[in-house]
Coordinates of N, CA, C and O in Angstrom, one line a residue:
X862 N 275.4 37.0 165.5 CA 275.3 37.9 166.7 C 275.6 39.4 166.4 O 275.0 40.1 166.9
X863 N 276.4 39.6 165.4 CA 276.8 41.1 165.1 C 275.6 41.7 164.5 O 275.5 42.9 164.7
X864 N 274.7 41.0 163.7 CA 273.6 41.6 163.0 C 272.6 42.2 164.1 O 271.8 43.1 163.9
X865 N 272.5 41.4 165.3 CA 271.5 41.9 166.3 C 272.1 42.8 167.4 O 271.4 43.4 168.2
X866 N 273.4 43.1 167.3 CA 274.1 43.9 168.3 C 273.9 45.4 168.0 O 273.6 45.8 166.9
X867 N 273.7 46.2 169.0 CA 273.4 47.7 168.9 C 274.6 48.3 168.2 O 275.8 47.8 168.3
X868 N 274.4 49.3 167.5 CA 275.4 50.0 166.7 C 275.9 51.3 167.3 O 276.9 51.8 166.9
X869 N 275.2 51.6 168.4 CA 275.6 52.9 169.2 C 275.8 52.5 170.7 O 275.1 51.4 171.1
X870 N 276.6 53.2 171.4 CA 276.9 52.8 172.8 C 275.6 53.1 173.7 O 274.9 54.1 173.3
X871 N 275.3 52.3 174.6 CA 274.2 52.4 175.5 C 274.8 52.2 176.9 O 274.8 51.0 177.4
X872 N 275.2 53.2 177.7 CA 275.8 53.1 178.8 C 275.2 52.4 180.0 O 275.7 51.9 180.9
X873 N 273.8 52.5 180.0 CA 273.1 51.8 181.2 C 272.7 50.3 180.9 O 272.1 49.7 181.7
X874 N 273.1 49.8 179.8 CA 272.7 48.3 179.5 C 273.9 47.6 180.1 O 275.0 47.7 180.1
X875 N 273.5 46.4 180.8 CA 274.4 45.6 181.5 C 275.3 44.9 180.3 O 274.9 44.6 179.3
X876 N 276.6 44.6 180.8 CA 277.5 44.1 179.9 C 277.7 42.6 180.1 O 278.3 41.9 179.2
X877 N 277.0 42.1 181.0 CA 277.1 40.4 181.2 C 275.7 39.8 181.1 O 274.7 40.5 181.1
X878 N 275.8 38.5 180.6 CA 274.6 37.8 180.4 C 273.7 37.7 181.7 O 274.4 37.6 182.8
X879 N 272.5 37.6 181.7 CA 271.6 37.5 180.6 C 271.1 38.9 180.2 O 270.4 39.1 179.2
X880 N 271.4 40.0 180.9 CA 270.9 41.3 180.6 C 271.5 41.9 179.2 O 270.6 42.4 178.5
X881 N 272.7 41.5 178.9 CA 273.1 42.0 177.5 C 272.4 41.3 176.4 O 272.0 41.9 175.3
X882 N 272.0 40.0 176.5 CA 271.4 39.3 175.5 C 270.0 39.7 175.4 O 269.3 39.8 174.4
X883 N 269.3 40.0 176.5 CA 267.8 40.3 176.5 C 267.6 41.7 176.0 O 266.7 41.8 175.2
X884 N 268.4 42.6 176.3 CA 268.3 44.1 175.9 C 269.1 44.2 174.5 O 268.8 45.4 173.9
X885 N 270.1 43.5 174.2 CA 270.9 43.9 173.1 C 270.1 43.7 171.7 O 270.2 44.7 170.8
X886 N 269.3 42.7 171.5 CA 268.6 42.6 170.2 C 267.6 43.6 170.0 O 267.6 44.3 168.9
X887 N 266.7 44.1 170.9 CA 265.8 45.1 170.7 C 266.6 46.5 170.5 O 266.2 47.4 169.7
X888 N 267.7 46.8 171.2 CA 268.4 47.9 171.0 C 269.2 47.9 169.7 O 269.2 49.0 169.0
X889 N 269.5 46.8 169.2 CA 270.2 46.7 167.9 C 269.1 47.2 166.8 O 269.5 47.8 165.8
X890 N 267.8 46.6 166.9 CA 266.8 46.9 166.0 C 266.6 48.5 166.0 O 266.5 49.1 165.0
X891 N 266.4 48.9 167.2 CA 266.2 50.4 167.4 C 267.3 51.3 166.7 O 267.1 52.1 166.0
X892 N 268.6 50.8 166.9 CA 269.7 51.6 166.4 C 269.7 51.5 164.8 O 269.9 52.4 164.2
X893 N 269.5 50.3 164.3 CA 269.3 50.2 162.9 C 268.3 50.9 162.3 O 268.4 51.5 161.2
X894 N 267.1 50.9 162.9 CA 266.0 51.8 162.4 C 266.3 53.3 162.4 O 266.1 54.0 161.5
X895 N 267.0 53.7 163.5 CA 267.4 55.0 163.6 C 268.4 55.5 162.6 O 268.3 56.6 162.0
X896 N 269.3 54.6 162.3 CA 270.3 54.8 161.3 C 269.8 54.8 159.9 O 270.0 55.6 159.0
X897 N 268.7 54.0 159.6 CA 268.2 53.8 158.3 C 267.3 55.1 158.0 O 267.4 55.6 156.9
X898 N 266.7 55.7 159.0 CA 266.0 56.9 158.7 C 266.7 58.1 158.9 O 266.2 59.2 158.8
X899 N 268.0 58.0 159.3 CA 268.9 59.1 159.3 C 268.5 60.1 160.5 O 268.8 61.3 160.5
X900 N 268.0 59.4 161.6 CA 267.6 60.3 162.7 C 268.6 60.3 163.9 O 268.3 60.7 164.9
X901 N 269.7 59.8 163.6 CA 270.8 59.6 164.7 C 271.3 60.9 165.1 O 271.9 61.0 166.2
X902 N 271.4 62.0 164.2 CA 272.1 63.2 164.6 C 271.2 64.0 165.5 O 271.7 64.3 166.6
X903 N 270.0 64.5 165.1 CA 269.3 65.2 166.1 C 268.4 64.3 167.0 O 267.4 63.8 166.6
X904 N 268.9 64.1 168.2 CA 268.3 63.2 169.1 C 266.8 63.5 169.4 O 266.0 62.6 169.6
X905 N 266.5 64.7 169.5 CA 265.2 65.2 169.8 C 264.2 64.5 168.7 O 263.1 64.1 169.0
X906 N 264.5 64.6 167.5 CA 263.7 64.2 166.4 C 263.5 62.6 166.5 O 262.4 62.1 166.4
X907 N 264.7 61.9 166.7 CA 264.6 60.5 166.8 C 263.7 60.1 168.0 O 262.9 59.1 167.8
X908 N 263.9 60.7 169.0 CA 263.2 60.4 170.2 C 261.6 60.5 170.1 O 260.8 59.7 170.5
X909 N 261.2 61.7 169.4 CA 259.7 62.0 169.1 C 259.2 60.8 168.2 O 258.2 60.3 168.4
X910 N 259.9 60.5 167.1 CA 259.5 59.5 166.2 C 259.2 58.2 166.9 O 258.2 57.5 166.6
X911 N 260.3 57.7 167.6 CA 260.2 56.4 168.2 C 259.2 56.4 169.3 O 258.7 55.3 169.6
X912 N 259.1 57.5 170.1 CA 258.1 57.6 171.0 C 256.6 57.4 170.5 O 255.8 56.7 171.0
X913 N 256.5 58.2 169.4 CA 255.2 58.0 168.7 C 254.9 56.6 168.1 O 253.7 56.1 168.2
X914 N 256.0 56.0 167.7 CA 255.8 54.6 167.1 C 255.4 53.7 168.3 O 254.6 52.7 168.0
X915 N 256.2 53.8 169.4 CA 255.9 53.0 170.5 C 254.4 53.2 171.0 O 253.7 52.2 171.3
X916 N 254.0 54.5 171.0 CA 252.5 54.6 171.4 C 251.5 54.1 170.4 O 250.5 53.5 170.8
X917 N 251.9 54.1 169.2 CA 251.0 53.4 168.0 C 251.0 52.0 168.3 O 249.9 51.4 168.2
X918 N 252.2 51.4 168.6 CA 252.1 50.0 168.9 C 251.3 49.5 170.1 O 250.6 48.5 170.0
X919 N 251.4 50.3 171.1 CA 250.5 50.1 172.4 C 249.1 50.2 171.9 O 248.2 49.4 172.4
X920 N 248.8 51.2 171.2 CA 247.3 51.4 170.8 C 246.9 50.2 170.0 O 245.8 49.6 170.2
X921 N 247.6 49.7 169.0 CA 247.3 48.5 168.2 C 247.1 47.3 169.0 O 246.2 46.5 168.9
X922 N 247.9 47.2 170.0 CA 247.9 46.0 170.9 C 246.6 46.1 171.7 O 246.0 45.0 171.9
X923 N 246.3 47.2 172.3 CA 245.1 47.4 173.1 C 243.8 47.1 172.2 O 242.9 46.4 172.6
X924 N 243.8 47.7 171.0 CA 242.6 47.3 170.1 C 242.5 45.8 169.8 O 241.5 45.3 169.8
X925 N 243.7 45.2 169.5 CA 243.7 43.7 169.2 C 243.2 42.9 170.4 O 242.4 42.0 170.2
X926 N 243.5 43.3 171.5 CA 243.1 42.6 172.8 C 241.6 42.9 173.1 O 240.9 41.9 173.5
X927 N 241.3 43.9 172.8 CA 239.8 44.3 173.0 C 238.9 43.4 172.0 O 237.9 42.9 172.3
X928 N 239.3 43.4 170.7 CA 238.6 42.6 169.8 C 238.7 41.1 170.1 O 237.7 40.3 169.7
X929 N 239.7 40.7 170.6 CA 239.8 39.2 171.0 C 238.8 38.9 172.0 O 238.4 37.7 172.0
X930 N 238.5 39.7 172.9 CA 237.7 39.6 174.0 C 236.2 39.3 173.5 O 235.4 38.7 174.1
X931 N 235.9 39.9 172.4 CA 234.5 39.9 171.9 C 234.2 38.7 171.2 O 234.4 37.7 170.9

């Protein structure tokens, strides 16, 4: 459980189940990636990087869905 828990405080996340379980794992991954890349200090840089990564994931998903239709 500790491996998937967030490493930084997220004040808007619910503290009781099922909200904490549903949102805790993705936020834990996000925090660990942010820590691994050393982007936790300047929040502007981290936000840009992860926003672009999210956009890239959405683009890949859209392309995959389009290819599946054919």
